[in-house]
mmCIF file of C-alpha atoms in Angstrom:
data_model
loop_
_atom_site.group_PDB
_atom_site.id
_atom_site.type_symbol
_atom_site.label_atom_id
_atom_site.label_comp_id
_atom_site.label_asym_id
_atom_site.label_seq_id
_atom_site.Cartn_x
_atom_site.Cartn_y
_atom_site.Cartn_z
ATOM 1 C CA MET W 1 -0.965 59.238 29.568
ATOM 2 C CA ARG W 2 0.658 56.050 30.972
ATOM 3 C CA LEU W 3 4.050 54.404 30.824
ATOM 4 C CA GLU W 4 4.486 51.508 28.777
ATOM 5 C CA LEU W 5 7.442 48.963 28.099
ATOM 6 C CA GLU W 6 8.239 48.499 24.501
ATOM 7 C CA LYS W 7 10.518 45.351 23.731
ATOM 8 C CA ARG W 8 13.911 46.651 21.944
ATOM 9 C CA ALA W 9 14.539 45.278 18.832
ATOM 10 C CA GLU W 10 18.367 44.534 19.823
ATOM 11 C CA HIS W 11 19.994 45.105 23.112
ATOM 12 C CA SER W 12 23.356 46.375 23.834
ATOM 13 C CA THR W 13 25.972 43.519 24.707
ATOM 14 C CA ALA W 14 28.067 46.148 26.603
ATOM 15 C CA MET W 15 25.268 47.599 28.749
ATOM 16 C CA ALA W 16 24.536 43.919 29.501
ATOM 17 C CA LEU W 17 28.047 43.537 30.998
ATOM 18 C CA LEU W 18 27.990 46.910 32.706
ATOM 19 C CA SER W 19 24.574 46.774 34.440
ATOM 20 C CA PRO W 20 26.065 44.974 37.722
ATOM 21 C CA VAL W 21 28.442 47.735 38.177
ATOM 22 C CA ILE W 22 25.729 50.401 37.622
ATOM 23 C CA ALA W 23 23.478 48.420 39.826
ATOM 24 C CA LEU W 24 26.201 48.584 42.371
ATOM 25 C CA ALA W 25 26.989 52.218 41.870
ATOM 26 C CA LEU W 26 23.365 52.943 42.464
ATOM 27 C CA THR W 27 23.245 50.952 45.502
ATOM 28 C CA LEU W 28 26.073 52.844 47.014
ATOM 29 C CA VAL W 29 24.388 56.114 46.373
ATOM 30 C CA SER W 30 21.042 54.987 47.744
ATOM 31 C CA GLY W 31 23.178 53.572 50.809
ATOM 32 C CA ALA W 32 24.528 56.917 51.298
ATOM 33 C CA ILE W 33 21.220 58.612 51.308
ATOM 34 C CA LEU W 34 20.068 56.120 53.935
ATOM 35 C CA PHE W 35 22.777 56.510 56.010
ATOM 36 C CA ALA W 36 22.505 60.232 55.958
ATOM 37 C CA ALA W 37 18.718 59.722 56.822
ATOM 38 C CA LEU W 38 19.889 57.761 59.797
ATOM 39 C CA GLY W 39 21.939 60.504 60.848
ATOM 40 C CA GLU W 40 25.124 59.089 60.045
ATOM 41 C CA ASN W 41 28.038 60.536 57.967
ATOM 42 C CA PRO W 42 27.637 58.732 54.601
ATOM 43 C CA ALA W 43 31.374 58.630 53.797
ATOM 44 C CA GLU W 44 32.225 57.221 57.314
ATOM 45 C CA ALA W 45 29.222 54.458 57.079
ATOM 46 C CA LEU W 46 30.206 53.341 53.743
ATOM 47 C CA TYR W 47 33.767 53.131 54.761
ATOM 48 C CA VAL W 48 32.750 50.951 57.647
ATOM 49 C CA PHE W 49 30.465 48.690 55.556
ATOM 50 C CA PHE W 50 32.616 47.917 52.839
ATOM 51 C CA ILE W 51 36.261 49.004 53.231
ATOM 52 C CA GLU W 52 36.899 48.236 57.013
ATOM 53 C CA PRO W 53 36.074 44.429 56.724
ATOM 54 C CA LEU W 54 38.893 44.178 54.197
ATOM 55 C CA THR W 55 41.660 45.673 56.614
ATOM 56 C CA ALA W 56 42.112 42.513 58.538
ATOM 57 C CA SER W 57 43.414 39.210 57.874
ATOM 58 C CA TRP W 58 40.782 37.455 60.207
ATOM 59 C CA SER W 59 37.912 39.331 58.466
ATOM 60 C CA LEU W 60 39.320 38.331 55.064
ATOM 61 C CA GLN W 61 38.970 34.806 56.189
ATOM 62 C CA GLU W 62 35.409 35.465 57.206
ATOM 63 C CA LEU W 63 34.731 36.730 53.754
ATOM 64 C CA VAL W 64 35.847 33.619 52.499
ATOM 65 C CA VAL W 65 33.865 31.632 54.747
ATOM 66 C CA LYS W 66 30.591 33.460 54.200
ATOM 67 C CA ALA W 67 31.496 33.627 50.055
ATOM 68 C CA THR W 68 31.752 29.748 50.197
ATOM 69 C CA PRO W 69 27.896 28.773 50.548
ATOM 70 C CA LEU W 70 26.798 31.615 48.504
ATOM 71 C CA ILE W 71 29.257 30.550 45.365
ATOM 72 C CA LEU W 72 28.065 26.898 45.760
ATOM 73 C CA ILE W 73 24.417 27.807 45.874
ATOM 74 C CA GLY W 74 24.882 30.506 43.422
ATOM 75 C CA VAL W 75 26.365 28.640 40.572
ATOM 76 C CA GLY W 76 23.860 25.670 40.972
ATOM 77 C CA LEU W 77 20.829 28.394 40.785
ATOM 78 C CA ALA W 78 22.501 29.911 37.634
ATOM 79 C CA VAL W 79 22.266 26.540 35.767
ATOM 80 C CA CYS W 80 18.328 26.370 36.857
ATOM 81 C CA TYR W 81 17.565 30.013 35.715
ATOM 82 C CA LEU W 82 19.702 29.569 32.465
ATOM 83 C CA SER W 83 17.619 26.332 31.423
ATOM 84 C CA ASN W 84 14.381 28.685 32.622
ATOM 85 C CA THR W 85 13.856 26.496 35.713
ATOM 86 C CA TRP W 86 12.747 28.580 38.784
ATOM 87 C CA ASN W 87 14.353 27.048 41.616
ATOM 88 C CA ILE W 88 13.646 29.338 44.706
ATOM 89 C CA GLY W 89 14.590 26.824 47.400
ATOM 90 C CA GLY W 90 18.009 27.114 47.875
ATOM 91 C CA GLU W 91 17.815 27.696 51.367
ATOM 92 C CA GLY W 92 15.599 24.681 52.056
ATOM 93 C CA GLN W 93 18.103 22.358 49.941
ATOM 94 C CA PHE W 94 20.976 23.946 52.275
ATOM 95 C CA THR W 95 19.336 23.007 55.213
ATOM 96 C CA ALA W 96 18.348 19.626 54.034
ATOM 97 C CA GLY W 97 21.973 18.951 52.997
ATOM 98 C CA ALA W 98 23.016 20.094 56.670
ATOM 99 C CA LEU W 99 20.812 17.427 58.239
ATOM 100 C CA ALA W 100 21.495 14.553 55.949
ATOM 101 C CA GLY W 101 25.133 15.041 56.318
ATOM 102 C CA SER W 102 24.914 15.476 60.096
ATOM 103 C CA VAL W 103 23.143 12.106 60.570
ATOM 104 C CA LEU W 104 26.694 10.145 61.403
ATOM 105 C CA PRO W 105 28.215 12.692 63.841
ATOM 106 C CA ILE W 106 25.076 13.194 65.805
ATOM 107 C CA LEU W 107 23.497 9.544 65.756
ATOM 108 C CA PHE W 108 26.710 7.702 65.476
ATOM 109 C CA PRO W 109 29.339 9.842 67.377
ATOM 110 C CA ASP W 110 31.499 6.976 67.892
ATOM 111 C CA PHE W 111 31.950 6.481 64.105
ATOM 112 C CA GLN W 112 35.339 8.130 63.614
ATOM 113 C CA THR W 113 37.208 6.892 60.704
ATOM 114 C CA PRO W 114 38.958 8.413 57.623
ATOM 115 C CA PHE W 115 35.581 7.544 55.909
ATOM 116 C CA THR W 116 33.555 9.837 58.111
ATOM 117 C CA LEU W 117 33.855 13.135 56.435
ATOM 118 C CA PRO W 118 33.716 12.034 52.978
ATOM 119 C CA LEU W 119 30.485 10.026 53.794
ATOM 120 C CA MET W 120 29.003 13.117 55.552
ATOM 121 C CA LEU W 121 29.848 15.290 52.296
ATOM 122 C CA LEU W 122 28.000 12.510 50.079
ATOM 123 C CA MET W 123 24.947 12.221 52.438
ATOM 124 C CA GLY W 124 24.918 16.269 52.451
ATOM 125 C CA ILE W 125 24.901 16.188 48.575
ATOM 126 C CA ALA W 126 22.256 13.437 48.651
ATOM 127 C CA GLY W 127 20.098 15.293 51.217
ATOM 128 C CA GLY W 128 20.112 18.287 48.818
ATOM 129 C CA MET W 129 19.466 16.551 45.771
ATOM 130 C CA ALA W 130 16.498 14.693 47.549
ATOM 131 C CA TRP W 131 14.661 17.920 48.730
ATOM 132 C CA ALA W 132 15.257 19.468 45.236
ATOM 133 C CA ALA W 133 13.602 16.372 43.624
ATOM 134 C CA ILE W 134 10.277 17.010 45.264
ATOM 135 C CA PRO W 135 9.481 20.169 43.385
ATOM 136 C CA ALA W 136 11.275 18.662 40.222
ATOM 137 C CA PHE W 137 8.803 15.630 40.143
ATOM 138 C CA LEU W 138 5.647 18.160 41.134
ATOM 139 C CA LYS W 139 6.823 19.986 38.025
ATOM 140 C CA VAL W 140 7.247 17.211 35.717
ATOM 141 C CA ARG W 141 4.342 15.046 36.657
ATOM 142 C CA PHE W 142 1.582 17.355 37.514
ATOM 143 C CA GLY W 143 2.881 20.761 35.957
ATOM 144 C CA THR W 144 3.038 22.493 39.520
ATOM 145 C CA ASN W 145 4.673 25.811 39.851
ATOM 146 C CA GLU W 146 8.200 25.046 40.822
ATOM 147 C CA ILE W 147 8.647 28.641 42.339
ATOM 148 C CA LEU W 148 5.821 27.968 44.889
ATOM 149 C CA THR W 149 6.905 24.406 45.868
ATOM 150 C CA SER W 150 10.513 25.011 46.102
ATOM 151 C CA LEU W 151 9.952 28.096 48.265
ATOM 152 C CA MET W 152 7.362 26.199 50.489
ATOM 153 C CA LEU W 153 10.006 23.526 51.158
ATOM 154 C CA VAL W 154 12.118 25.996 52.473
ATOM 155 C CA TYR W 155 10.092 26.597 55.714
ATOM 156 C CA ILE W 156 9.486 22.850 56.139
ATOM 157 C CA ALA W 157 13.357 22.165 56.096
ATOM 158 C CA LEU W 158 13.842 25.030 58.654
ATOM 159 C CA LEU W 159 11.029 23.884 60.666
ATOM 160 C CA LEU W 160 12.504 20.211 60.764
ATOM 161 C CA LEU W 161 15.818 21.580 61.860
ATOM 162 C CA ASP W 162 14.397 23.373 64.599
ATOM 163 C CA TRP W 163 12.520 20.496 65.869
ATOM 164 C CA LEU W 164 15.388 18.105 65.630
ATOM 165 C CA VAL W 165 17.702 20.129 67.453
ATOM 166 C CA ARG W 166 15.157 20.995 70.117
ATOM 167 C CA GLY W 167 14.169 17.412 70.553
ATOM 168 C CA PRO W 168 15.618 13.870 69.179
ATOM 169 C CA TRP W 169 18.969 15.432 68.217
ATOM 170 C CA ARG W 170 19.726 17.978 71.398
ATOM 171 C CA ASP W 171 23.002 17.228 72.858
ATOM 172 C CA PRO W 172 22.319 15.159 76.141
ATOM 173 C CA ASP W 173 25.257 16.856 77.697
ATOM 174 C CA GLY W 174 24.300 20.460 76.443
ATOM 175 C CA TYR W 175 22.489 21.646 79.608
ATOM 176 C CA ASN W 176 19.221 21.767 77.838
ATOM 177 C CA PHE W 177 20.391 24.133 75.090
ATOM 178 C CA PRO W 178 18.563 23.972 71.682
ATOM 179 C CA GLU W 179 21.884 22.423 69.940
ATOM 180 C CA SER W 180 23.284 19.099 68.751
ATOM 181 C CA ARG W 181 26.651 17.471 70.122
ATOM 182 C CA ILE W 182 29.670 19.124 68.931
ATOM 183 C CA PHE W 183 31.007 17.340 66.190
ATOM 184 C CA SER W 184 34.293 15.293 66.418
ATOM 185 C CA ASP W 185 37.521 16.052 64.533
ATOM 186 C CA ALA W 186 36.712 13.233 62.001
ATOM 187 C CA ALA W 187 33.595 14.749 61.302
ATOM 188 C CA SER W 188 35.021 18.345 60.802
ATOM 189 C CA LEU W 189 36.357 20.035 57.546
ATOM 190 C CA PRO W 190 40.128 20.746 57.832
ATOM 191 C CA ALA W 191 40.945 24.362 58.214
ATOM 192 C CA LEU W 192 42.858 26.332 55.355
ATOM 193 C CA ALA W 193 44.584 28.702 57.775
ATOM 194 C CA ASP W 194 44.747 29.663 61.363
ATOM 195 C CA GLY W 195 40.982 30.782 61.597
ATOM 196 C CA ARG W 196 37.537 29.520 60.497
ATOM 197 C CA MET W 197 38.486 29.176 56.769
ATOM 198 C CA HIS W 198 38.059 25.561 55.763
ATOM 199 C CA VAL W 199 38.297 23.309 52.529
ATOM 200 C CA GLY W 200 34.643 24.173 51.661
ATOM 201 C CA ALA W 201 36.214 27.249 49.722
ATOM 202 C CA ILE W 202 38.083 24.655 47.422
ATOM 203 C CA PHE W 203 34.526 22.754 46.788
ATOM 204 C CA ALA W 204 33.442 26.380 45.651
ATOM 205 C CA LEU W 205 36.496 27.163 43.398
ATOM 206 C CA ILE W 206 35.973 23.509 41.802
ATOM 207 C CA ALA W 207 32.204 23.924 41.444
ATOM 208 C CA VAL W 208 33.048 27.358 39.650
ATOM 209 C CA ALA W 209 35.447 25.910 37.297
ATOM 210 C CA ALA W 210 33.477 22.697 36.439
ATOM 211 C CA LEU W 211 30.255 24.455 35.520
ATOM 212 C CA ALA W 212 32.452 26.954 33.626
ATOM 213 C CA VAL W 213 33.622 24.515 31.245
ATOM 214 C CA VAL W 214 30.081 22.721 31.140
ATOM 215 C CA LEU W 215 28.284 25.746 30.172
ATOM 216 C CA MET W 216 30.912 27.173 27.555
ATOM 217 C CA LYS W 217 32.359 23.922 26.229
ATOM 218 C CA SER W 218 30.023 21.144 26.449
ATOM 219 C CA LEU W 219 26.912 19.960 24.601
ATOM 220 C CA LYS W 220 25.080 20.033 27.778
ATOM 221 C CA GLY W 221 25.880 23.759 28.290
ATOM 222 C CA PHE W 222 24.509 24.201 24.852
ATOM 223 C CA GLU W 223 21.246 22.413 25.611
ATOM 224 C CA ILE W 224 21.011 24.422 29.041
ATOM 225 C CA ARG W 225 21.165 27.659 27.016
ATOM 226 C CA VAL W 226 18.777 26.518 24.059
ATOM 227 C CA LEU W 227 16.165 25.003 26.438
ATOM 228 C CA GLY W 228 16.286 28.299 28.155
ATOM 229 C CA GLN W 229 16.195 31.034 25.378
ATOM 230 C CA ALA W 230 14.002 29.090 22.944
ATOM 231 C CA PRO W 231 12.315 25.914 24.093
ATOM 232 C CA ARG W 232 10.600 25.205 20.993
ATOM 233 C CA ALA W 233 13.977 25.090 19.152
ATOM 234 C CA GLY W 234 15.182 22.900 21.879
ATOM 235 C CA ARG W 235 12.472 20.462 21.461
ATOM 236 C CA PHE W 236 13.149 20.440 17.552
ATOM 237 C CA ALA W 237 16.564 19.576 18.227
ATOM 238 C CA GLY W 238 15.577 16.447 20.365
ATOM 239 C CA PHE W 239 16.177 18.198 23.656
ATOM 240 C CA SER W 240 13.767 17.162 26.762
ATOM 241 C CA GLN W 241 12.471 19.867 29.032
ATOM 242 C CA ASN W 242 11.487 17.558 31.512
ATOM 243 C CA LYS W 243 15.100 15.965 31.633
ATOM 244 C CA MET W 244 16.315 19.382 31.981
ATOM 245 C CA VAL W 245 14.107 20.095 35.083
ATOM 246 C CA TRP W 246 15.401 16.984 36.684
ATOM 247 C CA PHE W 247 18.918 17.737 35.953
ATOM 248 C CA ALA W 248 19.023 21.623 37.082
ATOM 249 C CA PHE W 249 16.883 20.823 40.206
ATOM 250 C CA LEU W 250 19.266 17.896 41.100
ATOM 251 C CA LEU W 251 22.580 19.769 40.328
ATOM 252 C CA SER W 252 21.352 22.860 42.219
ATOM 253 C CA GLY W 253 20.075 20.741 45.096
ATOM 254 C CA GLY W 254 23.201 18.765 45.307
ATOM 255 C CA LEU W 255 25.311 21.913 45.528
ATOM 256 C CA ALA W 256 23.420 23.484 48.026
ATOM 257 C CA GLY W 257 23.371 20.304 50.048
ATOM 258 C CA LEU W 258 27.306 20.277 50.024
ATOM 259 C CA ALA W 259 27.238 23.834 50.949
ATOM 260 C CA GLY W 260 25.037 23.112 53.904
ATOM 261 C CA ILE W 261 26.890 20.275 55.328
ATOM 262 C CA SER W 262 30.379 22.387 54.604
ATOM 263 C CA GLU W 263 29.009 25.214 56.581
ATOM 264 C CA VAL W 264 27.974 22.916 59.635
ATOM 265 C CA SER W 265 31.053 20.643 59.559
ATOM 266 C CA GLY W 266 33.429 23.510 58.722
ATOM 267 C CA SER W 267 32.264 26.607 60.674
ATOM 268 C CA ILE W 268 29.776 25.782 63.349
ATOM 269 C CA ASN W 269 30.801 22.241 64.277
ATOM 270 C CA GLN W 270 27.209 21.149 65.383
ATOM 271 C CA LEU W 271 23.507 21.879 64.566
ATOM 272 C CA THR W 272 21.840 24.913 65.884
ATOM 273 C CA PRO W 273 18.214 26.089 65.201
ATOM 274 C CA VAL W 274 19.782 28.827 62.870
ATOM 275 C CA ILE W 275 22.741 27.561 60.841
ATOM 276 C CA SER W 276 22.363 30.149 57.919
ATOM 277 C CA PRO W 277 21.725 33.943 57.814
ATOM 278 C CA GLY W 278 19.725 33.376 54.668
ATOM 279 C CA TYR W 279 22.575 32.134 52.209
ATOM 280 C CA GLY W 280 19.878 30.485 49.884
ATOM 281 C CA PHE W 281 17.888 33.404 49.441
ATOM 282 C CA THR W 282 21.181 35.692 48.948
ATOM 283 C CA ALA W 283 22.304 33.300 46.278
ATOM 284 C CA ILE W 284 19.522 34.412 43.987
ATOM 285 C CA ILE W 285 20.835 37.637 44.044
ATOM 286 C CA VAL W 286 24.566 36.465 43.525
ATOM 287 C CA ALA W 287 23.454 34.336 40.593
ATOM 288 C CA PHE W 288 22.066 37.431 38.749
ATOM 289 C CA LEU W 289 24.530 40.101 39.858
ATOM 290 C CA GLY W 290 27.301 37.552 38.490
ATOM 291 C CA ARG W 291 25.098 37.289 35.146
ATOM 292 C CA LEU W 292 24.294 33.744 35.435
ATOM 293 C CA ASN W 293 28.128 33.053 34.653
ATOM 294 C CA PRO W 294 30.210 30.986 37.059
ATOM 295 C CA ILE W 295 33.058 33.328 37.043
ATOM 296 C CA GLY W 296 30.738 36.295 37.476
ATOM 297 C CA ILE W 297 29.149 34.321 40.575
ATOM 298 C CA LEU W 298 32.342 34.053 42.153
ATOM 299 C CA PHE W 299 33.120 37.857 42.246
ATOM 300 C CA SER W 300 29.503 38.523 43.369
ATOM 301 C CA GLY W 301 29.461 36.003 45.953
ATOM 302 C CA LEU W 302 32.650 37.741 47.599
ATOM 303 C CA LEU W 303 30.670 41.045 47.073
ATOM 304 C CA LEU W 304 27.522 39.617 48.957
ATOM 305 C CA ALA W 305 29.619 38.065 51.678
ATOM 306 C CA LEU W 306 30.883 41.495 52.344
ATOM 307 C CA SER W 307 27.735 42.844 52.864
ATOM 308 C CA TYR W 308 27.182 40.585 55.676
ATOM 309 C CA LEU W 309 30.352 41.520 57.454
ATOM 310 C CA GLY W 310 29.611 45.252 56.517
ATOM 311 C CA GLY W 311 26.423 44.740 58.244
ATOM 312 C CA GLU W 312 27.901 43.426 61.376
ATOM 313 C CA ALA W 313 30.716 46.014 61.333
ATOM 314 C CA ALA W 314 28.118 48.747 61.135
ATOM 315 C CA GLN W 315 25.792 47.466 63.754
ATOM 316 C CA VAL W 316 28.961 47.418 66.304
ATOM 317 C CA ALA W 317 30.814 50.695 65.003
ATOM 318 C CA LEU W 318 27.546 52.714 64.397
ATOM 319 C CA GLY W 319 24.722 51.248 66.407
ATOM 320 C CA ILE W 320 22.686 50.667 63.623
ATOM 321 C CA SER W 321 20.074 47.603 62.882
ATOM 322 C CA ASP W 322 21.434 44.439 61.678
ATOM 323 C CA LYS W 323 18.805 44.579 59.163
ATOM 324 C CA THR W 324 20.764 47.184 57.147
ATOM 325 C CA THR W 325 22.531 44.267 55.366
ATOM 326 C CA ARG W 326 19.210 43.005 54.032
ATOM 327 C CA VAL W 327 18.270 46.658 52.787
ATOM 328 C CA PHE W 328 21.590 46.780 50.773
ATOM 329 C CA GLN W 329 21.154 43.247 49.488
ATOM 330 C CA GLY W 330 17.265 44.191 48.331
ATOM 331 C CA MET W 331 18.453 47.360 46.924
ATOM 332 C CA LEU W 332 21.063 45.702 44.970
ATOM 333 C CA LEU W 333 18.706 43.144 43.427
ATOM 334 C CA PHE W 334 16.307 45.760 42.708
ATOM 335 C CA TYR W 335 18.697 47.698 40.597
ATOM 336 C CA VAL W 336 20.054 44.600 38.960
ATOM 337 C CA LEU W 337 16.439 43.694 37.939
ATOM 338 C CA ALA W 338 15.675 47.374 36.874
ATOM 339 C CA CYS W 339 18.789 47.709 34.756
ATOM 340 C CA ASP W 340 18.204 44.390 32.932
ATOM 341 C CA THR W 341 14.663 45.522 32.098
ATOM 342 C CA LEU W 342 15.767 48.649 30.759
ATOM 343 C CA ILE W 343 18.213 46.705 28.587
ATOM 344 C CA LEU W 344 15.606 44.504 26.998
ATOM 345 C CA TYR W 345 12.914 47.276 27.059
ATOM 346 C CA ARG W 346 12.639 50.879 26.395
ATOM 347 C CA ILE W 347 10.101 52.980 28.200
ATOM 348 C CA ARG W 348 7.693 55.041 26.196
ATOM 349 C CA LEU W 349 4.543 57.188 26.935
ATOM 350 C CA GLY W 350 1.389 55.511 25.786
ATOM 351 C CA GLY W 351 -2.214 56.585 25.505
ATOM 352 C CA PRO W 352 -4.612 57.606 28.019
ATOM 353 C CA ALA W 353 -5.268 54.662 30.549
ATOM 354 C CA ALA W 354 -8.640 52.996 30.201
ATOM 355 C CA THR W 355 -11.318 54.147 32.567
ATOM 356 C CA GLY W 356 -13.085 50.741 32.906
ATOM 357 C CA LYS W 357 -16.361 52.249 31.323
ATOM 358 C CA GLY W 358 -17.751 51.426 28.030
ATOM 359 C CA ALA W 359 -15.743 51.930 24.727
#
């Protein structure tokens, strides 16, 4: 006997909405088992991981700082996935945006005017869009699998960043450390409070509101959903799949680029070999946990940002590996996908498995 997945004739809307909550609950249970296996008190460890970071004002600001790029990248990826365009390269587009937007403060440090920061943001958006245009072109022109091309471009962008900060863009006054010069005040995003929280958080809220309106109230949103769910019907309606590939990639790449330059100019204020703990990949989890809905992504972005803070807190308080954050994020993605699969399919027992010998 073998297990088979059989497509359901109908699926429950209520379960589709509840599946992120179920996935989160299963992640917490699995996390408790994991902490117990590591010899820690599960209740204390979960408190340190998920509650303690919410008890201080500075950590709440850090929560917003870490959620900002996740939300910006996540809402762009949601448009891709809703239209059945599989952009996996948010991390590369984030890095490309950070590099493009950093050209002015690094190569032209004396250019300090009221136009410096707006130009940096525009260049960051353009850099992310240009990086996303590569897999879009290859997909439309040659039918290349966009999952592979967008993913491989991530590593090219990361290696380019590493080479620049260790070579041509290294700070001449930085005592040979692999980092760029510090950005001037004119090239830094204004802070929203007494801490690291900056106006990039406002960009994220604007992106959420704008895409919520586009997806729910506009013809473009209808086109995105139709091409994603019924491409043949979309073609009959006159919608172009190739144009949608370009639209989805450029939109998501631009938002990822904006996230990149916002992170660099708002939180770090220079380029270093590592400017992201993996925001572009984590944003994939954010998009699916938020049900590919901009409002849902706002809340799931905060939750995944909490996992970063919780991992740091657990490392300090409990002495466990910083890889715990990745474990929690991986479990959460697994349970989200598992719940979605069981919503669309039912498990049934099939006949005996084929032996590979003659019939």
